[in-house]
Amino acid sequence: MGKVFERIDGKMAEWVARQRMFFVATAPRSGEGLVNCSPKGMDTFRLLDDRTVAYLDLTGSGVETIAHLRENGRIVIMLCAFEGPPRIVRFHGRGEVHERGSDGYRALADRFEEFPGARSIIRVAVERISDSCGYSVPLYSYEGERDILLKWAEQKGEAGVEEYQRDKNRLSLDGLEGLRG
């Protein structure tokens, strides 16, 4: 049976640190809007304290998470054990977007490796921490990180990434505001 936790304790923090992948889900207020779920990796997830998490958000083809957070702040981050004992952990909370170049971004940036194409840091005030069994999650062996996104950003250069963000990351699929900078 799943449990609800008051905070992220040391044992959970150790487990989280071993996970190489996490999923982020958000949704707009509108029932007509699209629910978004995105996989993340590349060692971009951090525990800031026992009720706060953050991740480095890299440039992508969409901007759904940022747009949904700007609209309503709701977010859930899920981690699954793909190796070792089965477990799923979810962090439900309120997220805020700190775009690259902002004071909020600069305040958190030293916690992350610098990646070309980074566009924001998503900080989440965690309101509910829970786990569940994960018995049906398959076992996978980790082979390594893909470097395609980093190579893409390096090839485009900073100006090219900024142009891409202006063209592709201003609005979500639902027409909600994405990147501002």
XYZ file of N, CA, C and O in Angstrom:
724
model
N 0.835 -1.186 0.000
C 0.000 0.000 0.000
C 0.876 1.244 0.000
O 1.918 1.292 0.629
N 0.401 2.265 -0.686
C 1.122 3.519 -0.752
C 1.066 4.284 0.564
O 0.182 4.069 1.390
N 2.028 5.160 0.733
C 2.100 5.986 1.931
C 2.191 7.452 1.540
O 2.670 7.787 0.460
N 1.760 8.302 2.442
C 1.919 9.744 2.297
C 2.929 10.178 3.350
O 2.884 9.727 4.495
N 3.847 11.051 2.956
C 4.934 11.489 3.820
C 4.806 12.976 4.111
O 4.374 13.756 3.255
N 5.221 13.373 5.304
C 5.199 14.783 5.690
C 6.327 15.567 5.023
O 6.196 16.760 4.771
N 7.433 14.874 4.777
C 8.596 15.550 4.208
C 9.459 14.524 3.472
O 9.249 13.316 3.582
N 10.435 15.026 2.756
C 11.405 14.175 2.065
C 12.524 13.903 3.065
O 13.326 14.790 3.371
N 12.551 12.701 3.599
C 13.576 12.378 4.598
C 14.847 11.871 3.908
O 14.909 11.754 2.686
N 15.851 11.574 4.704
C 17.143 11.141 4.171
C 17.064 9.880 3.340
O 17.715 9.773 2.291
N 16.270 8.917 3.767
C 16.150 7.654 3.032
C 15.515 7.890 1.658
O 15.972 7.361 0.649
N 14.453 8.719 1.619
C 13.825 9.025 0.336
C 14.777 9.836 -0.540
O 14.865 9.602 -1.741
N 15.503 10.767 0.054
C 16.454 11.585 -0.702
C 17.518 10.712 -1.366
O 17.885 10.941 -2.527
N 17.997 9.701 -0.663
C 18.975 8.773 -1.234
C 18.382 8.022 -2.412
O 19.037 7.832 -3.442
N 17.135 7.568 -2.265
C 16.459 6.850 -3.354
C 16.289 7.773 -4.559
O 16.589 7.392 -5.687
N 15.817 8.997 -4.327
C 15.616 9.963 -5.412
C 16.931 10.202 -6.148
O 16.963 10.244 -7.379
N 18.022 10.345 -5.438
C 19.320 10.623 -6.057
C 19.772 9.498 -6.990
O 20.538 9.742 -7.927
N 19.301 8.292 -6.766
C 19.682 7.161 -7.622
C 18.858 7.074 -8.905
O 19.225 6.344 -9.830
N 17.741 7.786 -8.983
C 16.870 7.695 -10.156
C 17.430 8.573 -11.271
O 17.839 9.691 -11.044
N 17.444 8.031 -12.471
C 18.041 8.746 -13.598
C 17.010 9.395 -14.507
O 17.368 10.050 -15.478
N 15.744 9.189 -14.193
C 14.681 9.703 -15.037
C 13.521 10.118 -14.150
O 13.277 9.504 -13.114
N 12.817 11.168 -14.555
C 11.607 11.570 -13.853
C 10.616 12.090 -14.876
O 10.965 12.371 -16.029
N 9.376 12.176 -14.473
C 8.302 12.626 -15.347
C 7.622 13.826 -14.708
O 7.432 13.861 -13.494
N 7.253 14.787 -15.538
C 6.596 16.004 -15.091
C 5.226 16.062 -15.763
O 5.136 15.919 -16.988
N 4.161 16.283 -14.972
C 2.823 16.389 -15.537
C 2.154 17.676 -15.057
O 2.265 18.047 -13.881
N 1.493 18.338 -15.999
C 0.755 19.568 -15.730
C -0.482 19.575 -16.613
O -0.589 18.793 -17.562
N -1.397 20.475 -16.308
C -2.598 20.623 -17.131
C -3.104 22.055 -17.001
O -2.950 22.685 -15.952
N -3.736 22.560 -18.063
C -4.341 23.886 -17.970
C -5.644 23.802 -17.176
O -6.147 22.710 -16.910
N -6.190 24.950 -16.804
C -7.484 24.974 -16.102
C -8.601 24.437 -16.983
O -9.487 23.743 -16.511
N -8.565 24.783 -18.231
C -9.635 24.422 -19.151
C -9.730 22.910 -19.333
O -8.730 22.243 -19.571
N -10.946 22.410 -19.240
C -11.173 20.997 -19.518
C -10.944 20.659 -20.974
O -10.801 19.489 -21.335
N -10.890 21.668 -21.814
C -10.626 21.469 -23.243
C -9.133 21.440 -23.546
O -8.727 21.063 -24.631
N -8.315 21.871 -22.567
C -6.873 21.942 -22.775
C -6.217 20.578 -22.731
O -6.815 19.576 -22.305
N -4.995 20.531 -23.163
C -4.244 19.283 -23.224
C -3.456 19.054 -21.940
O -2.743 19.944 -21.468
N -3.561 17.858 -21.385
C -2.728 17.447 -20.264
C -1.348 17.154 -20.835
O -1.225 16.574 -21.917
N -0.308 17.533 -20.123
C 1.048 17.292 -20.595
C 1.798 16.409 -19.611
O 1.707 16.587 -18.397
N 2.553 15.452 -20.140
C 3.443 14.625 -19.344
C 4.752 14.512 -20.112
O 4.752 14.092 -21.271
N 5.851 14.917 -19.478
C 7.146 14.948 -20.148
C 8.190 14.157 -19.372
O 8.327 14.342 -18.164
N 8.956 13.301 -20.061
C 10.076 12.621 -19.407
C 11.279 13.553 -19.343
O 11.502 14.370 -20.233
N 12.057 13.434 -18.283
C 13.246 14.262 -18.089
C 14.389 13.382 -17.602
O 14.167 12.349 -16.972
N 15.592 13.822 -17.835
C 16.771 13.085 -17.378
C 17.974 14.001 -17.286
O 17.850 15.168 -16.940
N 19.138 13.473 -17.597
C 20.400 14.210 -17.664
C 20.810 14.818 -16.323
O 21.447 15.863 -16.280
N 20.445 14.203 -15.228
C 20.826 14.673 -13.890
C 20.426 16.126 -13.686
O 21.202 16.956 -13.238
N 19.165 16.443 -13.992
C 18.668 17.816 -13.885
C 17.704 18.007 -12.717
O 17.151 19.100 -12.563
N 17.494 17.009 -11.888
C 16.551 17.088 -10.770
C 17.301 17.281 -9.460
O 18.308 16.614 -9.215
N 16.794 18.195 -8.616
C 17.433 18.458 -7.325
C 16.405 18.566 -6.210
O 15.321 19.128 -6.398
N 16.781 18.049 -5.047
C 16.035 18.287 -3.819
C 16.646 19.527 -3.177
O 17.843 19.550 -2.904
N 15.849 20.555 -2.964
C 16.361 21.782 -2.368
C 16.256 21.755 -0.853
O 17.126 22.270 -0.156
N 15.186 21.190 -0.349
C 15.014 20.947 1.083
C 13.950 19.871 1.233
O 13.584 19.234 0.242
N 13.466 19.655 2.445
C 12.566 18.513 2.661
C 11.149 18.721 2.135
O 10.313 17.824 2.240
N 10.848 19.885 1.528
C 9.531 20.140 0.924
C 9.645 20.957 -0.369
O 8.658 21.508 -0.843
N 10.850 21.018 -0.941
C 11.055 21.802 -2.160
C 11.974 21.040 -3.111
O 13.022 20.552 -2.703
N 11.566 20.966 -4.376
C 12.380 20.337 -5.416
C 12.494 21.311 -6.585
O 11.745 22.284 -6.680
N 13.438 21.051 -7.467
C 13.608 21.879 -8.658
C 14.239 21.039 -9.748
O 14.873 20.019 -9.482
N 14.040 21.477 -10.984
C 14.770 20.847 -12.076
C 15.146 21.890 -13.118
O 14.485 22.911 -13.283
N 16.248 21.612 -13.792
C 16.734 22.445 -14.879
C 15.950 22.062 -16.123
O 15.961 20.905 -16.544
N 15.265 23.036 -16.689
C 14.408 22.822 -17.858
C 15.184 23.189 -19.117
O 15.639 24.329 -19.257
N 15.355 22.227 -20.003
C 16.099 22.444 -21.234
C 15.148 22.773 -22.379
O 13.984 22.365 -22.366
N 15.641 23.490 -23.358
C 14.817 23.876 -24.501
C 14.263 22.642 -25.184
O 14.971 21.666 -25.414
N 12.985 22.703 -25.499
C 12.325 21.613 -26.187
C 11.379 22.153 -27.235
O 11.236 23.372 -27.411
N 10.727 21.236 -27.926
C 9.825 21.631 -29.008
C 8.563 22.291 -28.485
O 7.898 23.019 -29.209
N 8.213 22.030 -27.239
C 7.025 22.633 -26.650
C 7.362 23.371 -25.378
O 8.491 23.337 -24.894
N 6.346 24.039 -24.840
C 6.541 24.838 -23.637
C 5.350 24.644 -22.696
O 4.963 25.529 -21.964
N 4.778 23.450 -22.724
C 3.544 23.179 -21.993
C 3.696 23.342 -20.483
O 2.860 23.959 -19.833
N 4.739 22.779 -19.911
C 4.917 22.871 -18.462
C 4.995 24.324 -18.022
O 4.312 24.736 -17.084
N 5.815 25.098 -18.685
C 5.960 26.511 -18.330
C 4.625 27.232 -18.450
O 4.217 27.974 -17.552
N 3.914 27.014 -19.551
C 2.635 27.694 -19.775
C 1.608 27.302 -18.720
O 0.890 28.147 -18.185
N 1.520 26.014 -18.407
C 0.550 25.567 -17.402
C 0.892 26.126 -16.020
O 0.002 26.526 -15.265
N 2.177 26.152 -15.687
C 2.571 26.708 -14.391
C 2.260 28.194 -14.311
O 1.813 28.682 -13.269
N 2.479 28.908 -15.385
C 2.153 30.345 -15.387
C 0.639 30.542 -15.193
O 0.226 31.500 -14.558
N -0.148 29.635 -15.756
C -1.603 29.781 -15.668
C -2.148 29.388 -14.298
O -3.011 30.054 -13.751
N -1.666 28.246 -13.743
C -2.299 27.755 -12.511
C -1.343 27.167 -11.481
O -1.775 26.873 -10.369
N -0.096 26.943 -11.814
C 0.898 26.491 -10.844
C 0.892 25.020 -10.485
O 1.797 24.539 -9.818
N -0.122 24.261 -10.923
C -0.219 22.850 -10.520
C 0.782 21.976 -11.268
O 0.952 22.092 -12.466
N 1.418 21.067 -10.523
C 2.415 20.177 -11.122
C 2.552 18.922 -10.270
O 2.343 18.956 -9.057
N 2.876 17.824 -10.917
C 3.287 16.616 -10.209
C 4.547 16.092 -10.896
O 4.657 16.120 -12.124
N 5.498 15.687 -10.077
C 6.721 15.057 -10.564
C 6.714 13.624 -10.063
O 6.476 13.375 -8.874
N 6.934 12.690 -10.972
C 6.911 11.269 -10.622
C 8.248 10.639 -10.971
O 8.801 10.882 -12.045
N 8.758 9.845 -10.036
C 9.961 9.060 -10.259
C 9.600 7.589 -10.082
O 8.819 7.246 -9.189
N 10.173 6.732 -10.923
C 9.935 5.288 -10.856
C 11.267 4.566 -10.738
O 12.240 4.948 -11.389
N 11.272 3.500 -9.978
C 12.453 2.643 -9.925
C 12.405 1.698 -11.125
O 11.476 0.898 -11.247
N 13.366 1.821 -12.010
C 13.480 0.904 -13.146
C 14.510 -0.176 -12.861
O 14.644 -1.125 -13.608
N 15.268 -0.011 -11.779
C 16.244 -0.993 -11.312
C 16.002 -1.192 -9.821
O 15.506 -0.288 -9.145
N 16.346 -2.336 -9.304
C 16.200 -2.584 -7.870
C 14.745 -2.779 -7.461
O 13.884 -3.031 -8.295
N 14.482 -2.647 -6.166
C 13.120 -2.854 -5.664
C 12.138 -1.878 -6.309
O 12.477 -0.716 -6.562
N 10.905 -2.324 -6.580
C 9.922 -1.448 -7.215
C 9.465 -0.331 -6.284
O 9.285 -0.534 -5.081
N 9.293 0.855 -6.862
C 8.788 1.995 -6.097
C 8.452 3.135 -7.058
O 9.157 3.352 -8.045
N 7.409 3.850 -6.733
C 7.033 5.079 -7.436
C 6.874 6.157 -6.374
O 6.248 5.922 -5.341
N 7.440 7.334 -6.617
C 7.287 8.472 -5.716
C 6.726 9.642 -6.519
O 7.174 9.893 -7.643
N 5.738 10.311 -5.930
C 5.145 11.492 -6.562
C 5.262 12.694 -5.644
O 4.999 12.600 -4.445
N 5.651 13.816 -6.247
C 5.701 15.107 -5.558
C 4.656 16.011 -6.205
O 4.858 16.488 -7.316
N 3.538 16.213 -5.530
C 2.508 17.144 -5.999
C 2.779 18.508 -5.387
O 3.119 18.585 -4.199
N 2.613 19.560 -6.157
C 2.842 20.875 -5.578
C 2.499 22.012 -6.492
O 1.787 21.856 -7.493
N 3.050 23.146 -6.124
C 2.883 24.397 -6.866
C 4.246 24.784 -7.417
O 5.207 24.926 -6.663
N 4.287 24.934 -8.730
C 5.549 25.244 -9.374
C 5.643 26.680 -9.810
O 4.628 27.341 -10.053
N 6.877 27.149 -9.890
C 7.138 28.483 -10.421
C 8.270 28.392 -11.424
O 9.171 27.557 -11.297
N 8.189 29.252 -12.420
C 9.141 29.263 -13.521
C 10.153 30.379 -13.293
O 9.769 31.529 -13.077
N 11.429 30.026 -13.350
C 12.503 31.016 -13.272
C 13.264 30.955 -14.594
O 14.099 30.067 -14.799
N 12.936 31.882 -15.490
C 13.574 31.881 -16.801
C 15.052 32.231 -16.700
O 15.463 32.994 -15.821
N 15.813 31.668 -17.606
C 17.254 31.949 -17.684
C 17.456 33.462 -17.706
O 16.767 34.177 -18.415
N 18.385 33.931 -16.904
C 18.671 35.354 -16.827
C 17.937 36.067 -15.704
O 18.299 37.182 -15.342
N 16.910 35.442 -15.130
C 16.159 36.075 -14.044
C 16.907 35.918 -12.717
O 17.804 35.085 -12.577
N 16.511 36.716 -11.728
C 17.115 36.605 -10.399
C 16.884 35.218 -9.811
O 17.778 34.637 -9.198
N 15.676 34.682 -9.991
C 15.364 33.350 -9.474
C 16.230 32.275 -10.089
O 16.688 31.351 -9.405
N 16.473 32.376 -11.385
C 17.344 31.427 -12.075
C 18.757 31.506 -11.513
O 19.363 30.488 -11.165
N 19.266 32.722 -11.418
C 20.634 32.901 -10.910
C 20.776 32.374 -9.484
O 21.812 31.822 -9.122
N 19.724 32.527 -8.681
C 19.781 32.070 -7.291
C 19.870 30.545 -7.193
O 20.419 30.019 -6.224
N 19.356 29.827 -8.183
C 19.339 28.361 -8.142
C 20.361 27.706 -9.069
O 20.651 26.515 -8.934
N 20.908 28.444 -10.007
C 21.738 27.871 -11.075
C 22.963 27.112 -10.575
O 23.367 26.116 -11.195
N 23.546 27.529 -9.455
C 24.763 26.855 -8.989
C 24.500 25.436 -8.496
O 25.429 24.675 -8.271
N 23.256 25.051 -8.366
C 22.913 23.684 -7.958
C 22.910 22.705 -9.133
O 22.755 21.502 -8.938
N 23.026 23.235 -10.355
C 22.916 22.421 -11.559
C 24.164 22.549 -12.412
O 24.817 23.596 -12.413
N 24.430 21.494 -13.172
C 25.456 21.583 -14.207
C 24.943 22.543 -15.268
O 23.748 22.601 -15.549
N 25.849 23.307 -15.869
C 25.445 24.233 -16.919
C 25.318 23.470 -18.233
O 26.269 22.830 -18.685
N 24.139 23.515 -18.821
C 23.882 22.848 -20.095
C 23.542 23.876 -21.160
O 22.772 24.815 -20.896
N 24.062 23.711 -22.374
C 23.631 24.597 -23.457
C 22.137 24.370 -23.702
O 21.653 23.243 -23.631
N 21.415 25.432 -23.950
C 19.991 25.301 -24.219
C 19.107 25.320 -22.988
O 17.891 25.190 -23.110
N 19.691 25.493 -21.791
C 18.854 25.593 -20.594
C 17.980 26.840 -20.739
O 18.459 27.895 -21.126
N 16.681 26.701 -20.451
C 15.785 27.852 -20.627
C 15.153 28.325 -19.330
O 14.717 29.462 -19.233
N 15.080 27.454 -18.322
C 14.499 27.872 -17.045
C 14.843 26.858 -15.967
O 15.354 25.769 -16.251
N 14.557 27.251 -14.749
C 14.560 26.319 -13.630
C 13.145 26.318 -13.081
O 12.563 27.372 -12.827
N 12.600 25.128 -12.941
C 11.260 24.963 -12.385
C 11.444 24.591 -10.912
O 12.073 23.577 -10.597
N 10.910 25.419 -10.041
C 10.981 25.189 -8.594
C 9.588 24.807 -8.108
O 8.601 25.449 -8.467
N 9.509 23.753 -7.297
C 8.218 23.248 -6.835
C 8.160 23.231 -5.313
O 8.991 22.594 -4.657
N 7.186 23.939 -4.777
C 6.863 23.851 -3.354
C 5.959 22.626 -3.211
O 4.813 22.629 -3.669
N 6.492 21.580 -2.622
C 5.799 20.297 -2.568
C 4.717 20.322 -1.481
O 4.994 20.631 -0.324
N 3.495 19.986 -1.880
C 2.352 19.974 -0.970
C 1.960 18.564 -0.540
O 1.368 18.374 0.515
N 2.283 17.588 -1.382
C 1.946 16.187 -1.066
C 3.064 15.298 -1.582
O 3.481 15.430 -2.736
N 3.549 14.413 -0.725
C 4.602 13.459 -1.061
C 4.023 12.080 -0.831
O 3.561 11.769 0.274
N 4.037 11.248 -1.862
C 3.483 9.902 -1.698
C 4.303 8.899 -2.481
O 5.024 9.244 -3.413
N 4.174 7.654 -2.061
C 4.776 6.581 -2.849
C 3.746 5.500 -3.087
O 2.676 5.486 -2.475
N 4.051 4.626 -4.012
C 3.224 3.460 -4.292
C 4.150 2.342 -4.744
O 5.351 2.550 -4.932
N 3.583 1.184 -4.917
C 4.391 -0.031 -5.066
C 5.254 -0.076 -6.319
O 6.403 -0.476 -6.263
N 4.723 0.262 -7.468
C 5.491 0.143 -8.694
C 5.687 -1.282 -9.163
O 6.574 -1.560 -9.973
N 4.862 -2.190 -8.687
C 5.022 -3.607 -9.043
C 4.909 -3.870 -10.541
O 5.476 -4.836 -11.045
N 4.172 -3.038 -11.262
C 3.997 -3.282 -12.694
C 4.995 -2.502 -13.562
O 4.971 -2.621 -14.782
N 5.878 -1.716 -12.941
C 6.885 -0.969 -13.704
C 7.975 -1.948 -14.134
O 8.538 -2.657 -13.293
N 8.274 -2.008 -15.431
C 9.277 -2.975 -15.892
C 10.683 -2.634 -15.410
O 10.969 -1.490 -15.050
N 11.528 -3.618 -15.418
C 12.951 -3.424 -15.119
C 13.670 -3.013 -16.394
O 13.445 -3.592 -17.459
N 14.508 -1.997 -16.284
C 15.328 -1.544 -17.396
C 16.744 -1.346 -16.900
O 16.955 -0.967 -15.756
N 17.701 -1.539 -17.789
C 19.092 -1.276 -17.459
C 19.502 0.049 -18.080
O 19.240 0.304 -19.254
N 20.167 0.862 -17.299
C 20.613 2.176 -17.744
C 21.831 2.031 -18.645
O 22.800 1.366 -18.282
N 21.791 2.639 -19.820
C 22.919 2.599 -20.743
C 23.671 3.915 -20.805
O 24.827 3.940 -21.175
N 23.020 5.001 -20.500
C 23.669 6.310 -20.565
C 22.689 7.371 -21.017
O 21.541 7.100 -21.339
N 23.181 8.617 -21.020
C 22.359 9.749 -21.437
C 22.501 9.961 -22.942
O 23.555 9.728 -23.517
N 21.452 10.433 -23.558
C 21.514 10.857 -24.956
C 22.112 12.259 -24.982
O 21.777 13.083 -24.154
N 22.959 12.525 -25.959
C 23.573 13.839 -26.052
C 23.027 14.663 -27.220
O 23.529 15.739 -27.530
N 21.972 14.193 -27.842
C 21.432 14.833 -29.046
C 20.971 16.260 -28.769
O 21.266 17.177 -29.538
N 20.243 16.472 -27.675
C 19.737 17.809 -27.352
C 20.880 18.781 -27.089
O 20.856 19.930 -27.547
N 21.893 18.327 -26.376
C 23.035 19.193 -26.089
C 23.795 19.550 -27.368
O 24.188 20.708 -27.565
N 23.982 18.568 -28.242
C 24.661 18.829 -29.516
C 23.842 19.797 -30.373
O 24.397 20.679 -31.025
N 22.521 19.633 -30.359
C 21.639 20.535 -31.100
C 21.821 21.968 -30.602
O 21.974 22.896 -31.396
N 21.801 22.154 -29.278
C 21.939 23.497 -28.694
C 23.327 24.068 -28.979
O 23.460 25.264 -29.284
N 24.352 23.248 -28.878
C 25.712 23.720 -29.170
C 25.834 24.153 -30.622
O 26.445 25.179 -30.930
N 25.257 23.372 -31.535
C 25.318 23.699 -32.961
C 24.583 25.010 -33.255
O 25.066 25.832 -34.017
N 23.431 25.217 -32.635
C 22.664 26.442 -32.855
C 23.360 27.657 -32.251
O 23.204 28.763 -32.750
N 24.082 27.442 -31.159
C 24.691 28.558 -30.451
C 23.639 29.298 -29.642
O 22.432 29.084 -29.814
N 24.105 30.175 -28.760
C 23.181 30.873 -27.858
C 22.143 31.693 -28.633
O 20.953 31.662 -28.325
N 22.575 32.410 -29.655
C 21.648 33.236 -30.437
C 20.637 32.363 -31.178
O 19.453 32.710 -31.258
N 21.088 31.240 -31.703
C 20.187 30.337 -32.418
C 19.154 29.702 -31.505
O 17.989 29.544 -31.888
N 19.572 29.352 -30.286
C 18.632 28.790 -29.311
C 17.603 29.843 -28.916
O 16.406 29.558 -28.835
N 18.064 31.076 -28.696
C 17.134 32.156 -28.345
C 16.124 32.398 -29.460
O 14.933 32.610 -29.204
N 16.572 32.354 -30.703
C 15.655 32.520 -31.836
C 14.637 31.374 -31.868
O 13.444 31.601 -32.073
N 15.117 30.154 -31.654
C 14.221 28.996 -31.617
C 13.174 29.168 -30.517
O 11.982 28.918 -30.727
N 13.611 29.599 -29.340
C 12.680 29.797 -28.229
C 11.641 30.867 -28.565
O 10.472 30.715 -28.233
N 12.064 31.950 -29.224
C 11.112 32.994 -29.627
C 10.082 32.429 -30.603
O 8.902 32.767 -30.543
N 10.527 31.571 -31.509
C 9.626 31.003 -32.519
C 8.747 29.881 -31.983
O 7.578 29.772 -32.339
N 9.290 29.026 -31.124
C 8.599 27.794 -30.741
C 8.129 27.733 -29.291
O 7.337 26.857 -28.945
N 8.638 28.609 -28.418
C 8.353 28.487 -26.991
C 7.610 29.680 -26.401
O 7.574 29.853 -25.190
N 6.984 30.498 -27.217
C 6.213 31.653 -26.721
C 4.823 31.250 -26.260
O 4.286 31.826 -25.317
N 4.218 30.280 -26.954
C 2.858 29.842 -26.640
C 2.799 28.327 -26.551
O 3.488 27.618 -27.281
N 1.933 27.843 -25.669
C 1.699 26.401 -25.563
C 0.780 25.947 -26.690
O 0.245 26.770 -27.448
N 0.563 24.666 -26.781
C -0.370 24.123 -27.767
C -1.786 24.656 -27.557
O -2.573 24.734 -28.493
N -2.108 25.045 -26.328
C -3.417 25.601 -25.982
C -3.455 27.113 -26.144
O -4.468 27.741 -25.831
N -2.353 27.729 -26.567
C -2.310 29.174 -26.733
C -2.005 29.945 -25.471
O -2.168 31.159 -25.422
N -1.537 29.253 -24.420
C -1.177 29.916 -23.162
C 0.239 30.477 -23.259
O 1.085 29.949 -23.990
N 0.502 31.522 -22.472
C 1.818 32.157 -22.475
C 2.902 31.199 -21.992
O 2.761 30.554 -20.961
N 3.993 31.123 -22.751
C 5.136 30.312 -22.395
C 6.278 31.195 -21.941
O 6.157 31.950 -20.986
N 7.387 31.137 -22.674
C 8.554 31.951 -22.336
C 8.253 33.423 -22.569
O 7.618 33.785 -23.545
N 8.786 34.249 -21.690
C 8.606 35.701 -21.795
C 9.875 36.399 -22.254
O 9.811 37.418 -22.897
N 11.013 35.856 -21.829
C 12.294 36.554 -21.956
C 12.761 36.839 -23.332
O 12.497 36.396 -24.341
